[in-house]
Amino acid sequence: MTTSVAMVLLILGCALVTWIPRILPFILVKNMKMPKMVLRWLAYIPVCILSALVIEGFFEKEEAIVTVQWLNIMAFIPTLFVALLTKSLSKTVIAGVVTMAGLRLLLG
């Protein structure tokens, strides 16, 4: 595979298009003093995003039926305890991976 100038420009353009929406909000609000109500509301966004990602994994749609993924829920519970007790992302991820691996080994 050869690399052409057009391909390099395309990659740079894609990087720029990806970078601008991530950086632009920081630049725009960098010097703004935001009301406390907005800051309090913004504090909930990471929790909401994480909850949406985690809870989405509890269910799987099979044609017209939604099924519960019990294996994911069983792995979630000890992982949640590790997260609450340690407040460490790396320990939480390791606990989740080990728990899911153990459950898949035992339950298939």
Coordinates of N, CA, C and O in Angstrom, one line a residue:
M1 N 0.8 -1.2 0.0 CA 0.0 0.0 0.0 C 0.9 1.2 0.0 O 1.8 1.4 0.8
T2 N 0.6 2.1 -0.9 CA 1.4 3.3 -1.0 C 0.6 4.5 -0.3 O -0.6 4.5 -0.3
T3 N 1.4 5.4 0.2 CA 0.8 6.5 0.9 C 0.9 7.7 -0.1 O 2.0 8.1 -0.5
S4 N -0.3 8.3 -0.4 CA -0.3 9.4 -1.3 C -0.5 10.7 -0.5 O -0.9 10.7 0.7
V5 N -0.2 11.8 -1.1 CA -0.5 13.1 -0.5 C -1.9 13.3 -0.2 O -2.3 13.8 0.9
A6 N -2.8 12.8 -1.1 CA -4.2 12.9 -0.8 C -4.6 12.1 0.4 O -5.5 12.6 1.2
M7 N -4.0 11.0 0.6 CA -4.4 10.1 1.8 C -3.9 10.8 3.1 O -4.6 10.9 4.1
V8 N -2.7 11.4 3.0 CA -2.2 12.1 4.2 C -3.1 13.3 4.5 O -3.4 13.6 5.7
L9 N -3.5 14.0 3.5 CA -4.4 15.2 3.7 C -5.7 14.7 4.2 O -6.3 15.4 5.1
L10 N -6.2 13.6 3.8 CA -7.5 13.1 4.2 C -7.4 12.7 5.7 O -8.3 13.0 6.5
I11 N -6.3 12.1 6.1 CA -6.1 11.7 7.5 C -6.0 13.0 8.4 O -6.6 13.1 9.5
L12 N -5.2 14.0 7.9 CA -5.1 15.2 8.7 C -6.5 15.9 8.8 O -6.8 16.5 9.8
G13 N -7.3 15.9 7.7 CA -8.6 16.5 7.7 C -9.5 15.8 8.7 O -10.2 16.4 9.5
C14 N -9.4 14.5 8.7 CA -10.2 13.7 9.7 C -9.8 14.0 11.1 O -10.7 14.1 12.0
A15 N -8.5 14.1 11.3 CA -8.0 14.4 12.7 C -8.5 15.8 13.1 O -8.9 16.0 14.2
L16 N -8.5 16.8 12.2 CA -8.9 18.1 12.5 C -10.4 18.2 12.8 O -10.8 18.8 13.7
V17 N -11.2 17.5 12.0 CA -12.6 17.4 12.2 C -13.0 16.8 13.5 O -13.9 17.1 14.2
T18 N -12.2 15.8 13.9 CA -12.4 15.1 15.2 C -11.9 16.0 16.4 O -12.6 16.1 17.4
W19 N -10.9 16.7 16.2 CA -10.3 17.5 17.2 C -11.1 18.8 17.5 O -11.2 19.2 18.7
I20 N -11.6 19.5 16.5 CA -12.3 20.8 16.7 C -13.5 20.6 17.6 O -13.6 21.4 18.6
P21 N -14.4 19.7 17.4 CA -15.6 19.6 18.4 C -15.2 19.3 19.8 O -15.9 19.6 20.7
R22 N -14.0 18.7 20.0 CA -13.6 18.4 21.4 C -12.9 19.6 22.1 O -13.0 19.8 23.3
I23 N -12.2 20.3 21.3 CA -11.4 21.4 21.9 C -12.2 22.8 21.9 O -12.1 23.5 22.8
L24 N -13.1 23.0 20.9 CA -13.8 24.2 20.8 C -14.6 24.6 22.0 O -14.5 25.7 22.5
P25 N -15.3 23.6 22.7 CA -16.1 24.0 23.9 C -15.1 24.5 25.0 O -15.5 25.4 25.7
F26 N -14.0 23.8 25.2 CA -13.0 24.3 26.2 C -12.5 25.7 25.9 O -12.4 26.5 26.8
I27 N -12.3 26.0 24.7 CA -11.8 27.3 24.3 C -12.9 28.3 24.6 O -12.6 29.4 25.1
L28 N -14.1 28.0 24.2 CA -15.2 29.0 24.4 C -15.5 29.3 25.8 O -15.8 30.4 26.2
V29 N -15.5 28.3 26.7 CA -15.9 28.5 28.1 C -14.7 28.7 29.0 O -14.9 28.8 30.2
K30 N -13.5 28.8 28.5 CA -12.3 28.9 29.3 C -12.3 30.1 30.2 O -12.0 30.0 31.4
N31 N -12.7 31.2 29.7 CA -12.7 32.5 30.4 C -14.1 32.9 30.9 O -14.3 34.0 31.4
M32 N -15.1 32.0 30.8 CA -16.4 32.3 31.2 C -16.6 31.9 32.6 O -16.1 30.9 33.1
K33 N -17.4 32.7 33.4 CA -17.8 32.3 34.7 C -19.2 31.7 34.6 O -20.1 32.4 34.3
M34 N -19.3 30.5 34.9 CA -20.6 29.8 34.7 C -21.4 29.8 36.0 O -20.8 29.7 37.1
P35 N -22.7 29.9 35.9 CA -23.5 29.9 37.1 C -23.4 28.6 37.9 O -23.1 27.5 37.3
K36 N -23.6 28.6 39.2 CA -23.4 27.4 40.0 C -24.4 26.3 39.6 O -24.1 25.2 39.6
M37 N -25.6 26.8 39.2 CA -26.6 25.8 38.7 C -26.1 25.0 37.5 O -26.3 23.8 37.4
V38 N -25.5 25.7 36.6 CA -25.0 25.0 35.4 C -23.8 24.1 35.8 O -23.8 23.0 35.3
L39 N -23.0 24.5 36.6 CA -21.8 23.7 37.1 C -22.4 22.4 37.8 O -21.8 21.3 37.6
R40 N -23.4 22.6 38.6 CA -24.0 21.5 39.3 C -24.6 20.5 38.3 O -24.5 19.3 38.5
W41 N -25.3 21.0 37.3 CA -25.9 20.2 36.3 C -24.8 19.5 35.5 O -24.9 18.3 35.2
L42 N -23.7 20.2 35.2 CA -22.6 19.5 34.4 C -21.9 18.4 35.2 O -21.4 17.5 34.6
A43 N -22.0 18.5 36.5 CA -21.3 17.4 37.4 C -22.0 16.1 37.2 O -21.4 15.1 37.4
Y44 N -23.3 16.1 36.8 CA -24.0 14.8 36.6 C -23.7 14.2 35.3 O -24.1 13.0 35.1
I45 N -23.2 14.8 34.3 CA -23.0 14.3 33.0 C -22.1 13.0 33.0 O -22.5 12.0 32.4
P46 N -21.0 13.0 33.6 CA -20.2 11.7 33.6 C -21.0 10.6 34.2 O -20.9 9.5 33.7
V47 N -21.7 10.8 35.3 CA -22.5 9.7 35.9 C -23.6 9.2 34.9 O -23.8 8.0 34.7
C48 N -24.2 10.2 34.2 CA -25.3 9.8 33.3 C -24.7 9.0 32.1 O -25.3 8.0 31.7
I49 N -23.5 9.4 31.6 CA -22.9 8.8 30.4 C -22.5 7.4 30.8 O -22.8 6.4 30.1
L50 N -21.8 7.2 32.0 CA -21.4 5.9 32.5 C -22.6 5.0 32.7 O -22.6 3.8 32.4
S51 N -23.6 5.5 33.3 CA -24.8 4.7 33.6 C -25.4 4.3 32.3 O -25.8 3.1 32.2
A52 N -25.5 5.1 31.3 CA -26.1 4.7 30.0 C -25.3 3.6 29.4 O -25.8 2.7 28.8
L53 N -24.0 3.7 29.4 CA -23.1 2.7 28.9 C -23.2 1.4 29.6 O -23.2 0.3 29.0
V54 N -23.2 1.4 30.9 CA -23.3 0.2 31.7 C -24.6 -0.5 31.6 O -24.7 -1.7 31.3
I55 N -25.7 0.3 31.8 CA -27.0 -0.3 31.8 C -27.4 -0.8 30.4 O -28.1 -1.8 30.3
E56 N -26.9 -0.2 29.3 CA -27.2 -0.7 28.0 C -26.6 -2.1 27.8 O -27.2 -2.9 27.1
G57 N -25.5 -2.4 28.5 CA -25.0 -3.8 28.4 C -25.8 -4.8 29.2 O -25.5 -6.0 29.0
F58 N -26.7 -4.4 30.0 CA -27.5 -5.4 30.7 C -28.6 -6.0 29.8 O -29.2 -7.1 30.2
F59 N -28.9 -5.4 28.7 CA -30.0 -5.9 27.9 C -29.5 -6.1 26.4 O -28.6 -5.5 26.0
E60 N -30.1 -7.1 25.8 CA -29.8 -7.3 24.4 C -31.1 -7.6 23.6 O -32.0 -8.3 24.1
K61 N -31.2 -6.9 22.5 CA -32.4 -7.1 21.7 C -32.2 -8.2 20.7 O -31.3 -8.2 19.9
E62 N -33.1 -9.1 20.8 CA -33.1 -10.3 19.8 C -34.4 -10.2 19.0 O -35.5 -10.6 19.6
E63 N -34.4 -9.7 17.8 CA -35.5 -9.4 17.0 C -36.5 -8.5 17.8 O -36.2 -7.4 18.0
A64 N -37.6 -9.0 18.2 CA -38.6 -8.2 18.9 C -38.6 -8.3 20.4 O -39.3 -7.7 21.1
I65 N -37.7 -9.2 20.9 CA -37.7 -9.5 22.3 C -36.4 -8.9 22.9 O -35.3 -9.0 22.3
V66 N -36.5 -8.3 24.1 CA -35.4 -7.8 24.8 C -35.0 -8.8 25.9 O -35.9 -9.2 26.7
T67 N -33.8 -9.3 25.9 CA -33.4 -10.3 27.0 C -32.4 -9.6 27.9 O -31.7 -8.7 27.6
V68 N -32.4 -10.1 29.1 CA -31.5 -9.6 30.2 C -30.2 -10.4 30.1 O -30.3 -11.7 30.0
Q69 N -29.1 -9.7 30.2 CA -27.8 -10.4 30.1 C -27.4 -10.6 31.6 O -26.7 -9.7 32.1
W70 N -27.7 -11.7 32.1 CA -27.5 -12.0 33.6 C -26.0 -12.0 33.9 O -25.5 -11.7 34.9
L71 N -25.2 -12.5 32.9 CA -23.8 -12.6 33.1 C -23.2 -11.2 33.3 O -22.3 -11.0 34.2
N72 N -23.6 -10.2 32.5 CA -23.2 -8.9 32.7 C -23.6 -8.3 34.0 O -22.8 -7.5 34.7
I73 N -24.8 -8.6 34.5 CA -25.3 -8.1 35.7 C -24.5 -8.7 36.9 O -24.1 -8.0 37.8
M74 N -24.2 -10.0 36.8 CA -23.5 -10.7 37.8 C -22.0 -10.1 37.9 O -21.4 -10.0 39.0
A75 N -21.5 -9.7 36.8 CA -20.1 -9.1 36.8 C -20.2 -7.7 37.3 O -19.2 -7.2 37.9
F76 N -21.3 -7.0 37.0 CA -21.4 -5.6 37.4 C -21.4 -5.4 38.9 O -20.8 -4.5 39.5
I77 N -22.1 -6.3 39.7 CA -22.3 -6.2 41.1 C -20.9 -6.1 41.9 O -20.7 -5.2 42.6
P78 N -20.1 -7.1 41.7 CA -18.8 -7.0 42.5 C -17.9 -5.9 41.9 O -17.2 -5.2 42.7
T79 N -18.0 -5.6 40.7 CA -17.3 -4.5 40.1 C -17.7 -3.1 40.7 O -16.9 -2.3 41.0
L80 N -19.0 -3.0 40.9 CA -19.5 -1.8 41.5 C -19.0 -1.6 43.0 O -18.6 -0.6 43.4
F81 N -19.0 -2.8 43.7 CA -18.5 -2.7 45.1 C -17.0 -2.3 45.1 O -16.6 -1.5 45.9
V82 N -16.2 -2.9 44.2 CA -14.8 -2.5 44.1 C -14.7 -1.0 43.8 O -13.9 -0.3 44.4
A83 N -15.5 -0.5 42.9 CA -15.5 0.9 42.5 C -15.8 1.8 43.7 O -15.2 2.8 43.9
L84 N -16.9 1.4 44.4 CA -17.3 2.2 45.6 C -16.3 2.2 46.7 O -16.1 3.2 47.4
L85 N -15.7 1.0 46.9 CA -14.7 0.9 48.0 C -13.4 1.5 47.7 O -12.8 2.2 48.6
T86 N -12.9 1.3 46.5 CA -11.5 1.8 46.2 C -11.5 3.2 45.5 O -10.5 3.9 45.6
K87 N -12.6 3.5 44.8 CA -12.6 4.8 44.0 C -11.4 4.8 43.1 O -10.9 5.9 42.8
S88 N -11.0 3.7 42.6 CA -9.9 3.6 41.7 C -10.3 3.0 40.3 O -10.9 1.9 40.3
L89 N -10.1 3.8 39.3 CA -10.5 3.3 37.9 C -9.8 2.0 37.5 O -10.4 1.1 37.0
S90 N -8.5 2.0 37.8 CA -7.7 0.8 37.4 C -8.1 -0.4 38.2 O -8.3 -1.5 37.6
K91 N -8.3 -0.3 39.5 CA -8.8 -1.5 40.2 C -10.2 -1.9 39.8 O -10.5 -3.1 39.8
T92 N -11.0 -0.9 39.5 CA -12.4 -1.3 39.0 C -12.4 -2.0 37.7 O -13.1 -3.0 37.5
V93 N -11.6 -1.5 36.8 CA -11.5 -2.2 35.5 C -10.9 -3.6 35.7 O -11.4 -4.6 35.1
I94 N -9.9 -3.7 36.5 CA -9.3 -5.1 36.7 C -10.3 -6.0 37.4 O -10.5 -7.2 36.9
A95 N -11.0 -5.5 38.3 CA -12.0 -6.3 39.0 C -13.1 -6.7 38.0 O -13.6 -7.9 38.0
G96 N -13.5 -5.8 37.2 CA -14.6 -6.2 36.2 C -14.1 -7.2 35.2 O -14.8 -8.1 34.8
V97 N -12.9 -7.0 34.7 CA -12.3 -8.0 33.7 C -12.1 -9.4 34.3 O -12.5 -10.4 33.8
V98 N -11.6 -9.4 35.6 CA -11.4 -10.7 36.2 C -12.7 -11.3 36.6 O -12.9 -12.6 36.4
T99 N -13.7 -10.6 37.0 CA -15.0 -11.1 37.4 C -15.7 -11.7 36.1 O -16.2 -12.8 36.1
M100 N -15.6 -10.9 35.0 CA -16.3 -11.4 33.8 C -15.5 -12.7 33.3 O -16.2 -13.6 32.8
A101 N -14.2 -12.7 33.3 CA -13.5 -13.8 32.9 C -13.8 -15.1 33.7 O -14.0 -16.2 33.2
G102 N -13.9 -14.9 35.0 CA -14.2 -16.0 35.9 C -15.6 -16.5 35.7 O -15.9 -17.7 35.6
L103 N -16.6 -15.6 35.5 CA -17.9 -16.0 35.2 C -18.1 -16.7 33.9 O -18.8 -17.7 33.8
R104 N -17.4 -16.2 32.9 CA -17.4 -16.9 31.6 C -16.8 -18.3 31.6 O -17.2 -19.2 31.0
L105 N -15.7 -18.4 32.4 CA -15.0 -19.7 32.6 C -16.0 -20.7 33.3 O -16.1 -21.8 32.9
L106 N -16.6 -20.2 34.4 CA -17.5 -21.1 35.1 C -18.9 -21.4 34.5 O -19.3 -22.5 34.5
L107 N -19.5 -20.3 33.9 CA -20.8 -20.5 33.4 C -20.9 -20.6 31.9 O -22.0 -20.8 31.3
G108 N -19.8 -20.3 31.2 CA -19.8 -20.4 29.8 C -20.2 -19.2 29.1 O -20.8 -18.6 28.6

